[in-house]
Short mmCIF file of C-alpha atoms in Angstrom, two decimals:
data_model
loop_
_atom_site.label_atom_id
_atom_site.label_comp_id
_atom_site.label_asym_id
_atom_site.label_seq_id
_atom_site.Cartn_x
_atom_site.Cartn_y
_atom_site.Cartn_z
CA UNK D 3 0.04 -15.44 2.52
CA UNK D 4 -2.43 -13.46 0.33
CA UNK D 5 -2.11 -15.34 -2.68
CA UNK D 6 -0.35 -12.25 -4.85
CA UNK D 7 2.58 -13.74 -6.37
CA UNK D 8 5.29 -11.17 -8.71
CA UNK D 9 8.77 -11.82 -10.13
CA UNK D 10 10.80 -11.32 -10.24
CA UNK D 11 12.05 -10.33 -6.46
CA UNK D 12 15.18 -8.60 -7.27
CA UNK D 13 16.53 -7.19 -10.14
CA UNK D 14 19.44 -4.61 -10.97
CA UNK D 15 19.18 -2.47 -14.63
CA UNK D 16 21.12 0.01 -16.21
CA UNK D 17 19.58 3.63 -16.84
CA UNK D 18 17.84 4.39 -20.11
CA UNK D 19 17.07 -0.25 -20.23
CA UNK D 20 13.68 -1.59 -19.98
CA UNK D 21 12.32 -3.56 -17.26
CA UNK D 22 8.43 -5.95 -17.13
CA UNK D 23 7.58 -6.98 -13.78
CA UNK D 24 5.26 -9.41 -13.46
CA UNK D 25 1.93 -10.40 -11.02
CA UNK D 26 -0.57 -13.06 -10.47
CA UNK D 27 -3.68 -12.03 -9.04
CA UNK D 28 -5.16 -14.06 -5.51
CA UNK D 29 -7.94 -15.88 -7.17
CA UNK D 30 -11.16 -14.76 -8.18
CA UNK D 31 -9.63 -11.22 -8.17
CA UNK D 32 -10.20 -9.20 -11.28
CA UNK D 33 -8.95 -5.42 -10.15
CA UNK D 34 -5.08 -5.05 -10.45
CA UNK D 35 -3.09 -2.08 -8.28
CA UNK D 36 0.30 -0.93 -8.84
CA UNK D 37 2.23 0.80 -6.68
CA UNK D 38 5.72 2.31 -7.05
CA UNK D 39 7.57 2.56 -2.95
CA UNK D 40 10.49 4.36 -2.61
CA UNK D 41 12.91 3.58 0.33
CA UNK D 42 11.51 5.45 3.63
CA UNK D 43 8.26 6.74 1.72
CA UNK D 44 4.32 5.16 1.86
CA UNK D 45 3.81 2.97 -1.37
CA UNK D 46 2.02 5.27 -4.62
CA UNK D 47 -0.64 4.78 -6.78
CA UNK D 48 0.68 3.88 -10.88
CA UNK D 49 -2.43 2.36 -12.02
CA UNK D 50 -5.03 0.48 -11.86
CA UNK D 51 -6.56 -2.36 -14.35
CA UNK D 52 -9.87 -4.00 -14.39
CA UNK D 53 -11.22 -6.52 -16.74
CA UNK D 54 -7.28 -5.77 -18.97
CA UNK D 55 -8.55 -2.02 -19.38
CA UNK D 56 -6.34 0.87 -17.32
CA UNK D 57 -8.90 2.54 -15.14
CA UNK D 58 -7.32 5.12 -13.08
CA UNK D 59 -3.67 6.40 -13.33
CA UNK D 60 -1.57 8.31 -10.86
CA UNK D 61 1.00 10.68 -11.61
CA UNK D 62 3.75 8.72 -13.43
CA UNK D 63 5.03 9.52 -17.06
CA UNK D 64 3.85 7.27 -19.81
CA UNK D 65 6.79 5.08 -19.74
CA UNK D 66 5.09 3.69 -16.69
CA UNK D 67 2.76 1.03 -18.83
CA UNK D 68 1.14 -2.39 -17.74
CA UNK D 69 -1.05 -5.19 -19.10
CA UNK D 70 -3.79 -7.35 -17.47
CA UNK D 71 -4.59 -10.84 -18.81
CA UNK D 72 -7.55 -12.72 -19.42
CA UNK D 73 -6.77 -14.54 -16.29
CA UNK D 74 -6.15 -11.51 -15.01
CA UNK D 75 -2.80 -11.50 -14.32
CA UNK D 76 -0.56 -8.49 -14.99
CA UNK D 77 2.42 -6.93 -15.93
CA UNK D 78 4.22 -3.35 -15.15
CA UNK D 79 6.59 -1.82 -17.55
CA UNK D 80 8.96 0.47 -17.43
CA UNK D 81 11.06 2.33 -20.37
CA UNK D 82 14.22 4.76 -20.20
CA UNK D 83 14.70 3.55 -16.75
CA UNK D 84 16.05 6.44 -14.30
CA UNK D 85 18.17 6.31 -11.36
CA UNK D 86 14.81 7.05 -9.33
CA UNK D 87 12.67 4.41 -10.81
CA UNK D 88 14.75 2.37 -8.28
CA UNK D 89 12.22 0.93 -5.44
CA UNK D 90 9.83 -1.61 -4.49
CA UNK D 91 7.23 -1.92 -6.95
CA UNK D 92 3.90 -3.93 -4.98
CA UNK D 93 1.37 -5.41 -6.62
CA UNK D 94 -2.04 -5.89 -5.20
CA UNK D 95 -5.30 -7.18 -6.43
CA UNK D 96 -8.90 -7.11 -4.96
CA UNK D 97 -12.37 -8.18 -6.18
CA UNK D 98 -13.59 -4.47 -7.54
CA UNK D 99 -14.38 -2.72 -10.80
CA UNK D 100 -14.40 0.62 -12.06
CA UNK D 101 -14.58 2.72 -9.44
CA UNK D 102 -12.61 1.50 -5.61
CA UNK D 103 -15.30 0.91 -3.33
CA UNK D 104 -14.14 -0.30 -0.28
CA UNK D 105 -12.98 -3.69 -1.26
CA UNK D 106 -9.74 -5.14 0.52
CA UNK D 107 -6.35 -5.52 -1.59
CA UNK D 108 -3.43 -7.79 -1.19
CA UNK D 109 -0.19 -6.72 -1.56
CA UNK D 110 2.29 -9.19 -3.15
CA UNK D 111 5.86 -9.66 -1.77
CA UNK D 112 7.05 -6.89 -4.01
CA UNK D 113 9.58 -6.25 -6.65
CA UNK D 114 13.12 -4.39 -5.84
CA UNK D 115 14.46 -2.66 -8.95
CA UNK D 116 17.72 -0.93 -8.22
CA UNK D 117 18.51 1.20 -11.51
CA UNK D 118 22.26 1.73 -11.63
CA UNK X 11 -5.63 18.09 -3.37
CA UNK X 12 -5.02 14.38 -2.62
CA UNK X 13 -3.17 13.64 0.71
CA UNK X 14 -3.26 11.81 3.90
CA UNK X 15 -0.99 12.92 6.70
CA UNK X 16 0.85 10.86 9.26
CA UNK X 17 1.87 11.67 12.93
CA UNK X 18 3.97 11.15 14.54
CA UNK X 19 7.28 9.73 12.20
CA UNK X 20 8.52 7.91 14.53
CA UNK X 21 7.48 6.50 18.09
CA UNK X 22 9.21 4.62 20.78
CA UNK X 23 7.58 2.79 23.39
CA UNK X 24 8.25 0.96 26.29
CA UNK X 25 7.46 -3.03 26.13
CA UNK X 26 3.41 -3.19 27.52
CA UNK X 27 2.63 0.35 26.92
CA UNK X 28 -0.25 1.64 24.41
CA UNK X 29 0.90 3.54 21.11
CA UNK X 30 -1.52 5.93 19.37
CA UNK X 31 -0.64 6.80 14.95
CA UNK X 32 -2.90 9.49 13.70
CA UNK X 33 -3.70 10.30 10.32
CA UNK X 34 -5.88 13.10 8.65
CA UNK X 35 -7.22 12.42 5.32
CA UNK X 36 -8.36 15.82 2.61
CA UNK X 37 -10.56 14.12 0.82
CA UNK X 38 -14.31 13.95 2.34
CA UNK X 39 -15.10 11.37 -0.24
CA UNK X 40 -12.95 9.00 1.11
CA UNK X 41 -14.57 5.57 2.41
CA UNK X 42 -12.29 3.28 3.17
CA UNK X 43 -9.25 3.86 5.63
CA UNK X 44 -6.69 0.40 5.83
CA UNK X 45 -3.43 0.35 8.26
CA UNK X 46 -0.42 -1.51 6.91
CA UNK X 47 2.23 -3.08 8.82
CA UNK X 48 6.03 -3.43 6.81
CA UNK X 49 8.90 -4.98 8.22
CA UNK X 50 12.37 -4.41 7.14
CA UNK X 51 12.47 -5.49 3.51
CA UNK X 52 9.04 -7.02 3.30
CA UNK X 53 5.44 -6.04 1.88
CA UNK X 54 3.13 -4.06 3.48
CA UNK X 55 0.80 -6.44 5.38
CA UNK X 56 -2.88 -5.14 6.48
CA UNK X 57 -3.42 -5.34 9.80
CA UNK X 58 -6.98 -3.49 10.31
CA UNK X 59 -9.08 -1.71 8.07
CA UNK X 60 -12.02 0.15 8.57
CA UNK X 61 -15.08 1.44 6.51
CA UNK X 62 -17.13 4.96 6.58
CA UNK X 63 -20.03 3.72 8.01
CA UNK X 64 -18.46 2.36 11.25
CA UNK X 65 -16.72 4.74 14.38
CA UNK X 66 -14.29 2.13 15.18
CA UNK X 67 -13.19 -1.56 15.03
CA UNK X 68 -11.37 -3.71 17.21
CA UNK X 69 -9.13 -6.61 16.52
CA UNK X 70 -7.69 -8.30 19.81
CA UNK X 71 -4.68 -5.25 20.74
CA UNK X 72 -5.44 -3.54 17.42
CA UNK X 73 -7.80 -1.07 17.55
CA UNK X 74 -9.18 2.06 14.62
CA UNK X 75 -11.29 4.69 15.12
CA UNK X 76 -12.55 7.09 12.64
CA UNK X 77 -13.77 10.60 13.12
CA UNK X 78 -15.50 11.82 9.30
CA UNK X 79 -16.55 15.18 10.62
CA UNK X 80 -12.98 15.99 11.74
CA UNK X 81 -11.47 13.47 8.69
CA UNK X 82 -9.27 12.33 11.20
CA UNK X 83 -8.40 8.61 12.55
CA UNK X 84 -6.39 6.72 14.36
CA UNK X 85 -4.69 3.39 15.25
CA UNK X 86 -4.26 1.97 18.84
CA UNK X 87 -2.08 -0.93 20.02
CA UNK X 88 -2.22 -1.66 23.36
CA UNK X 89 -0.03 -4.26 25.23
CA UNK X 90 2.69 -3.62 23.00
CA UNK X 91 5.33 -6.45 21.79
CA UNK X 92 8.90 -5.83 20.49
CA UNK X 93 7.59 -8.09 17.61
CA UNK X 94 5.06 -4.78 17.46
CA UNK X 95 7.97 -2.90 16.26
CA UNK X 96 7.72 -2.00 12.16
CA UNK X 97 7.02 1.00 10.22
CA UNK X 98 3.15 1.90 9.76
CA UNK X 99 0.96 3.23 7.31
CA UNK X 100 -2.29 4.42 6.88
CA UNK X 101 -4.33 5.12 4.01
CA UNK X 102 -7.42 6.59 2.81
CA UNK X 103 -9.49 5.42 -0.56
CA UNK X 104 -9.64 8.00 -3.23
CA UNK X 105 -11.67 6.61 -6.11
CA UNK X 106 -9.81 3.58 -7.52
CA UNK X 107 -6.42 4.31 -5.43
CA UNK X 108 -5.19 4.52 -1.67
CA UNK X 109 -3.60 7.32 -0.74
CA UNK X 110 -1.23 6.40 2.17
CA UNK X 111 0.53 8.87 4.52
CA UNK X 112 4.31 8.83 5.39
CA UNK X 113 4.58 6.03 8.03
CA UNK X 114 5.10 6.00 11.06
CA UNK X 115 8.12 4.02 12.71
CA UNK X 116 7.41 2.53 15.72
CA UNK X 117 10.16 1.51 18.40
CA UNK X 118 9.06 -0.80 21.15
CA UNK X 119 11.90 -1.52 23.71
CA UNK X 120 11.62 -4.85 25.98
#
């Protein structure tokens, strides 16, 4: 148990909806991760937030968004879903700050989308 | 650019046999090189992890090394389980992100 918790687990959409998944950070964590895993690849980098500011993005479009809380929780967004937004989206939080050095992250139990 | 590769795809081994996953990283600023272990339909859950300043590290069967000259490293399981079998990943620190390689699916027969 790592003590990353998201919902919800499973969800189906429609193309062009609008989907928020959410995370809670393993306590005392203030660095959020999101990662996007498509069936049969390794898990990719969305973006990262720290202290609720985005500091570091991978190579998604814009309507890839999140949010990080004061209690440093988070949420992932997603707009004008698209057939290959379907995957597992993992959250995963670690004790860090601007710049990834090192620390350990947790991966939560993960979020299927399945766009249809 | 970014990118960590993964060798072999897949593996199958025979119940109490070693298996050997090999990954070379591109970026020489890289510091911090985790192995994840995923199950059908679950997370990826770290099973060893291992920092620049260290060769290699040993957990019970688990075992990483880590070559930074060569940017290469590797995981070893020895003794291995069915309950061993899963798809693994490594992954290499690139600033604020991991970049993991492909996976590797790994096969143990009893």
């Amino acid at each position: 148990e790592t003590g990353v918790t998201q919902s919800p687990t499973h969800l189906i959409k429609t193309r062009g909806q609008q989907v928020t998944l959410r995370c809670s950070s393993q306590s005392g964590h203030n660095t959020v991760s999101w990662y996007q895993q498509a069936l049969g690849q390794g898990p990719q980098f969305i973006f990262q937030y720290y202290r609720e500011e985005e500091n570091g993005r991978g190579n998604f479009p814009p309507r890839f968004s999140g949010l990080q809380f004061p209690n440093y929780s988070s949420e992932l967004n997603v707009n004008a879903l698209e057939l290959d937004d379907s995957a597992l989206y993992l959250c995963a939080s670690s004790l860090g700050g601007t710049a990834f050095s090192g620390n350990t992250i947790y991966f939560g139990e993960g979020s299927w989308l399945t766009v249809v | 650019g970014e990118n960590v590769e993964q060798h072999p795809s897949t593996l199958s081994v025979q119940e109490g046999d070693s298996a050997v996953i090999k990954c070379t990283y591109s970026d020489s600023a890289s510091n911090y090189f985790p192995w994840y272990k995923q199950e059908l339909g679950k997370r990826p859950q770290l099973i060893i992890d291992i920092r620049s300043n260290v060769g290699e590290k040993k957990d019970q069967r688990i075992a990483v090394t880590l070559n930074k000259t060569a940017k290469h490293f590797s995981l070893h399981i020895t003794e291995t389980q069915p309950e061993d079998s899963a798809v693994y990943f490594c992954a290499a620190s690139i600033g604020y992100k991991l970049i993991f390689g492909s996976g590797t699916r790994l096969l143990v027969r009893p």
